């Protein structure tokens, strides 16, 4: 059986869905095909990241410039989420800012330098001294001496966002298929994708995260998209007091509270993954390390009970978004957000849809072309 | 009656309690049954009575999220109803728990008949053996010991349990009660916590004997305070001598219901109704005959029980199922039920339900033991060798946690596994002969009780299917109509299974609905993926566990 459509989106995570939404809004007939395997979008923690994550900088110092050059994209990404929040009738988006905490003078100095770089890129950040920090966040441990507060940052509930997004796509008549694409190419002026079924479209958008590298390789691009399995924890509900997104200047953690009152603890602790399409498993050390750190930061959480842990697959690529056609005038376009991809999903999807449909993207995508991966 | 010599404060009232009582029992005895309020403003109280449902949460001395059914009273304790969102503040004197690492030859998890017998058998071969059980009252569900200080056994069953427990304590095995197992990792490595110590156990072999919990019927009103499992009412009575109500209505399927009806009647409760979903055994004599042939003594005990009930004016209403429960007047519940085609109502203070069992196989699933779906019992059965070893080498499973089998079979399975796990003495063929006989009896027993139970797929739209997150059947149906890829997708779309009981009640129901929707038969992958923690566990406990040595290949 062959499915014919205007725009075929491969990958039904937040990026693919956002691309589909934009294309459908522009009047295209849209099909999403998804392997229904590990999606970062169904496992992520809903942090809206804007400031450079210390974790990423520490793990990938060689990619710091990539990250810095993407900062304007992050600022714009939050606006895209705010628009989506309006359109979908609320996804529990809260923008009370994100705090990155310093325990030592060195960490505080690191944050000050980081803040300067970020201000130059248009971020709304400030350095808080100890007193200001505790006025903002009295629930924090007293060990902290300073913090960077990024007003652009916030959080949302991805479970709600994903549910409402799917409903909106259904309403617009976007068709959804479960299939794993194994090959893509161009034939007779059409873009074709082969899975168990065959798909023929005017344009293809690849938003397949960890599955993208494999699809791109035969087309002459070497895009590194290994899945990075990450650990998450969630507690039972408590009174809602943690309004910020919390991070640490040197140690891996994100901590926040959902509107449900549950505290969500993550921040990139590793899980294990045998194969890309298997269910990732929990590492004992990530479990203990991650929650112990949460207790050091917000002492009251040690009294809360953990309800569940899970693991999901992130696809950081090279820390920078990949956007645009495979080659100038090509029928196949990329939509890979890179790091903090849930934050970036809506803006990246929208840009990719514009790129595929030949309209003007909401921002300049030239810095993100896939050319950097050509052999 | 035992002396209620302690006092505790509940909200603004003073409640008398006997030493050894659970908080839940003390409150029930005082006529209090609303323990907490949910996010949507519903009232909740005791449901499972065994630490599974998490609906009995109260605040004790300012600390929220404490299970009233698993916590003993202390003189002067202050107990308060739990708010939907307890305050998030640092609590004083959150002392660092002690930690202990243990590396026994054999670790047995669960102190019911299977676990106790396994630990005794293993320890007697000279193997260094540890048994951990989450309850403070020993004996598991069948032997259910008294929690009260200085009370005599209620009957033969309790006396047998006391004897087995004494045998365990006299054996070289180490018994750690009140130890909740919250994690299991490959190795195996087991993590557990008591009130004051966090244990990390690295046993050479592991015997899981965690038993089963009860399956309710999901009908409108099944979450009301006063509605509880039959086992919860049994625990209140057998362990604490507190009747669940002055009048009790019991609905279910299977032999436990009549037994508990008799116990409660002997304890002075009025049995407003004893109903079983199965057609009367008189209409199907052949399974009853098979039962008598398999174990004449046990069968006679069962029929004697029914006769005894009749003498007390309680006769089982066969072919009868509850349809909905509502609160009328203060503590009165009214059940609408169907007896065949006829619809009628009955009133009682307490309504008890047991429609079968669900194995507590979380630890086994976490360790990767393979399972098969058993359609007769509607649950997973762990694959096992003749010596009760699972598909994971060195991990054994005995008793109901591996699929319903009953206490007599659990005892024999425990002994077989206890010997096999040490490798020192081979289990005898006499043991396997006994096991075969118990299994024949169980089979005939459940054939006598075979019934077409109402299917959750047909539940009324307003029925709560996830009691923790308060999700209704209509919301589930809407999510199913969106064609989800798997159970995780339905969970994320509806929040079914995200609450404190960790999907123990809704998980099987959801798996069944999803299978009905997709036409895919149920198997071990139809359920929520097994994940730590096995039970909700405080971050303080997790943070102090010694798991650092167990991380393989940290990159
Ligand atoms: C535990 C965790 C927490 C995270 N927390 C955050 C956070 O708080 N904030 C944030 O901004 N980001 C976070 N991330 C990152 C974020 O989740 C991802 O970057 C983001 O969801 C990526 O979205 P996506 O749509 O590009 O890809 P995904 O959501 O990963 O979707 C890719 C889809 O492609 C499909 N696919 C793959 N190959 C094929 C193929 N060959 N054919 C068909 N389909 C295919 C997959 O089935 C999948 O559904 C987190 C990630 C993880 C794992
Ligand atoms: C923002 C957010 C908030 C969340 N909040 C909560 C929460 O409050 N409470 C909560 O419990 N969870 C919560 N979750 C976690 C949620 O359960 C998971 O994201 C999601 O369901 C995936 O979980 P899982 O990987 O553990 O697999 P599950 O969803 O449990 O399982 C899915 C898959 O596992 C397969 N499977 C089942 N058994 C096995 C087995 N033995 N071996 C291998 N595979 C098996 C099933 O077939 C199914 O395909 C939240 C997630 C997110 C993203
Ligand atoms: S009644 Fe206490 S946990 Fe269920």
Short mmCIF file of N, CA, C and O in Angstrom, two decimals, chain A residues 223-268:
data_model
loop_
_atom_site.label_atom_id
_atom_site.label_comp_id
_atom_site.label_asym_id
_atom_site.label_seq_id
_atom_site.Cartn_x
_atom_site.Cartn_y
_atom_site.Cartn_z
N UNK A 223 25.38 12.42 10.26
CA UNK A 223 24.87 13.18 11.41
C UNK A 223 24.92 12.28 12.63
O UNK A 223 24.32 11.20 12.63
N UNK A 224 25.65 12.70 13.67
CA UNK A 224 25.74 11.83 14.85
C UNK A 224 24.46 11.94 15.68
O UNK A 224 24.21 12.96 16.30
N UNK A 225 23.64 10.88 15.69
CA UNK A 225 22.41 10.93 16.47
C UNK A 225 22.28 9.75 17.43
O UNK A 225 21.22 9.13 17.53
N UNK A 226 23.37 9.40 18.14
CA UNK A 226 23.20 8.30 19.09
C UNK A 226 22.22 8.70 20.19
O UNK A 226 22.20 9.86 20.60
N UNK A 227 21.41 7.76 20.62
CA UNK A 227 20.49 8.02 21.72
C UNK A 227 21.25 8.11 23.02
O UNK A 227 22.19 7.35 23.26
N UNK A 228 20.87 9.07 23.85
CA UNK A 228 21.50 9.23 25.17
C UNK A 228 20.43 8.90 26.21
O UNK A 228 19.53 9.70 26.44
N UNK A 229 20.50 7.71 26.82
CA UNK A 229 19.45 7.35 27.77
C UNK A 229 19.61 8.10 29.10
O UNK A 229 20.68 8.10 29.69
N UNK A 230 18.53 8.74 29.54
CA UNK A 230 18.58 9.58 30.73
C UNK A 230 17.56 9.15 31.76
O UNK A 230 16.50 8.63 31.44
N UNK A 231 17.90 9.42 33.00
CA UNK A 231 17.12 8.99 34.16
C UNK A 231 16.22 10.11 34.70
O UNK A 231 16.64 11.26 34.73
N UNK A 232 15.02 9.75 35.12
CA UNK A 232 14.09 10.73 35.73
C UNK A 232 13.48 10.16 37.00
O UNK A 232 13.31 8.94 37.12
N UNK A 233 13.11 11.06 37.92
CA UNK A 233 12.43 10.66 39.15
C UNK A 233 11.24 11.57 39.39
O UNK A 233 11.31 12.76 39.10
N UNK A 234 10.19 11.02 39.98
CA UNK A 234 9.06 11.87 40.36
C UNK A 234 8.54 11.46 41.73
O UNK A 234 8.51 10.28 42.07
N UNK A 235 8.17 12.47 42.53
CA UNK A 235 7.69 12.21 43.90
C UNK A 235 6.18 12.32 43.97
O UNK A 235 5.53 12.73 43.02
N UNK A 236 5.67 11.99 45.13
CA UNK A 236 4.25 12.22 45.39
C UNK A 236 4.02 13.73 45.56
O UNK A 236 4.95 14.49 45.73
N UNK A 237 2.75 14.16 45.48
CA UNK A 237 2.48 15.59 45.51
C UNK A 237 2.70 16.23 46.88
O UNK A 237 2.56 15.58 47.91
N UNK A 238 3.01 17.50 46.84
CA UNK A 238 3.11 18.32 48.06
C UNK A 238 2.64 19.73 47.68
O UNK A 238 2.46 20.02 46.50
N UNK A 239 2.47 20.53 48.69
CA UNK A 239 2.09 21.93 48.49
C UNK A 239 3.01 22.57 47.44
O UNK A 239 4.22 22.34 47.45
N UNK A 240 2.43 23.39 46.56
CA UNK A 240 3.22 23.96 45.45
C UNK A 240 4.02 25.17 45.93
O UNK A 240 3.45 26.21 46.22
N UNK A 241 5.33 25.01 46.10
CA UNK A 241 6.14 26.15 46.54
C UNK A 241 7.34 26.39 45.62
O UNK A 241 7.89 27.49 45.61
N UNK A 242 7.76 25.39 44.85
CA UNK A 242 8.96 25.56 44.02
C UNK A 242 8.51 26.08 42.65
O UNK A 242 8.07 25.31 41.80
N UNK A 243 8.60 27.37 42.48
CA UNK A 243 8.08 27.97 41.25
C UNK A 243 9.12 27.97 40.14
O UNK A 243 8.80 28.03 38.98
N UNK A 244 10.39 27.97 40.52
CA UNK A 244 11.45 28.08 39.52
C UNK A 244 11.84 26.73 38.96
O UNK A 244 11.55 25.69 39.53
N UNK A 245 12.55 26.81 37.85
CA UNK A 245 13.30 25.66 37.37
C UNK A 245 14.67 25.78 38.04
O UNK A 245 15.31 26.83 37.97
N UNK A 246 15.11 24.72 38.72
CA UNK A 246 16.35 24.80 39.49
C UNK A 246 17.47 23.99 38.82
O UNK A 246 17.26 22.82 38.45
N UNK A 247 18.63 24.61 38.70
CA UNK A 247 19.83 23.89 38.23
C UNK A 247 21.02 24.27 39.09
O UNK A 247 20.94 25.21 39.87
N UNK A 248 22.10 23.56 38.91
CA UNK A 248 23.30 23.79 39.71
C UNK A 248 24.44 24.19 38.77
O UNK A 248 24.51 23.70 37.64
N UNK A 249 25.32 25.07 39.26
CA UNK A 249 26.39 25.58 38.39
C UNK A 249 27.38 24.49 38.02
O UNK A 249 28.09 24.61 37.02
N UNK A 250 27.47 23.44 38.82
CA UNK A 250 28.52 22.47 38.53
C UNK A 250 28.03 21.04 38.48
O UNK A 250 28.66 20.18 37.89
N UNK A 251 26.90 20.79 39.11
CA UNK A 251 26.48 19.39 39.20
C UNK A 251 25.21 19.18 38.39
O UNK A 251 24.42 20.08 38.18
N UNK A 252 25.02 17.93 37.94
CA UNK A 252 23.92 17.62 37.03
C UNK A 252 22.61 17.52 37.78
O UNK A 252 22.38 16.56 38.51
N UNK A 253 21.75 18.49 37.59
CA UNK A 253 20.41 18.35 38.15
C UNK A 253 19.45 19.37 37.53
O UNK A 253 19.85 20.50 37.21
N UNK A 254 18.23 18.95 37.31
CA UNK A 254 17.12 19.87 37.14
C UNK A 254 16.08 19.43 38.14
O UNK A 254 15.88 18.24 38.36
N UNK A 255 15.47 20.42 38.79
CA UNK A 255 14.46 20.12 39.80
C UNK A 255 13.35 21.14 39.65
O UNK A 255 13.61 22.32 39.47
N UNK A 256 12.13 20.66 39.68
CA UNK A 256 11.00 21.59 39.61
C UNK A 256 9.77 20.91 40.17
O UNK A 256 9.78 19.73 40.48
N UNK A 257 8.71 21.70 40.28
CA UNK A 257 7.47 21.14 40.79
C UNK A 257 6.40 21.37 39.74
O UNK A 257 6.28 22.46 39.19
N UNK A 258 5.63 20.32 39.45
CA UNK A 258 4.51 20.45 38.53
C UNK A 258 3.31 21.06 39.26
O UNK A 258 3.25 21.04 40.49
N UNK A 259 2.34 21.52 38.49
CA UNK A 259 1.11 22.04 39.08
C UNK A 259 0.44 20.97 39.94
O UNK A 259 -0.26 21.28 40.90
N UNK A 260 0.67 19.70 39.62
CA UNK A 260 0.09 18.60 40.41
C UNK A 260 0.68 18.57 41.81
O UNK A 260 0.20 17.84 42.67
N UNK A 261 1.77 19.32 42.04
CA UNK A 261 2.45 19.30 43.33
C UNK A 261 3.59 18.29 43.38
O UNK A 261 4.34 18.23 44.33
N UNK A 262 3.72 17.48 42.33
CA UNK A 262 4.80 16.50 42.30
C UNK A 262 6.13 17.17 41.99
O UNK A 262 6.17 18.10 41.19
N UNK A 263 7.18 16.69 42.61
CA UNK A 263 8.51 17.22 42.33
C UNK A 263 9.19 16.29 41.32
O UNK A 263 9.21 15.07 41.51
N UNK A 264 9.71 16.90 40.27
CA UNK A 264 10.33 16.13 39.19
C UNK A 264 11.83 16.39 39.24
O UNK A 264 12.26 17.54 39.23
N UNK A 265 12.59 15.32 39.33
CA UNK A 265 14.03 15.44 39.49
C UNK A 265 14.73 14.73 38.34
O UNK A 265 14.47 13.55 38.09
N UNK A 266 15.57 15.46 37.64
CA UNK A 266 16.31 14.84 36.54
C UNK A 266 17.60 15.61 36.37
O UNK A 266 18.21 16.01 37.34
N UNK A 267 17.99 15.81 35.13
CA UNK A 267 19.17 16.62 34.90
C UNK A 267 20.28 15.86 34.23
O UNK A 267 21.45 16.25 34.30
N UNK A 268 19.94 14.76 33.58
CA UNK A 268 20.92 14.14 32.71
C UNK A 268 21.73 13.04 33.35
O UNK A 268 22.83 12.72 32.88
#
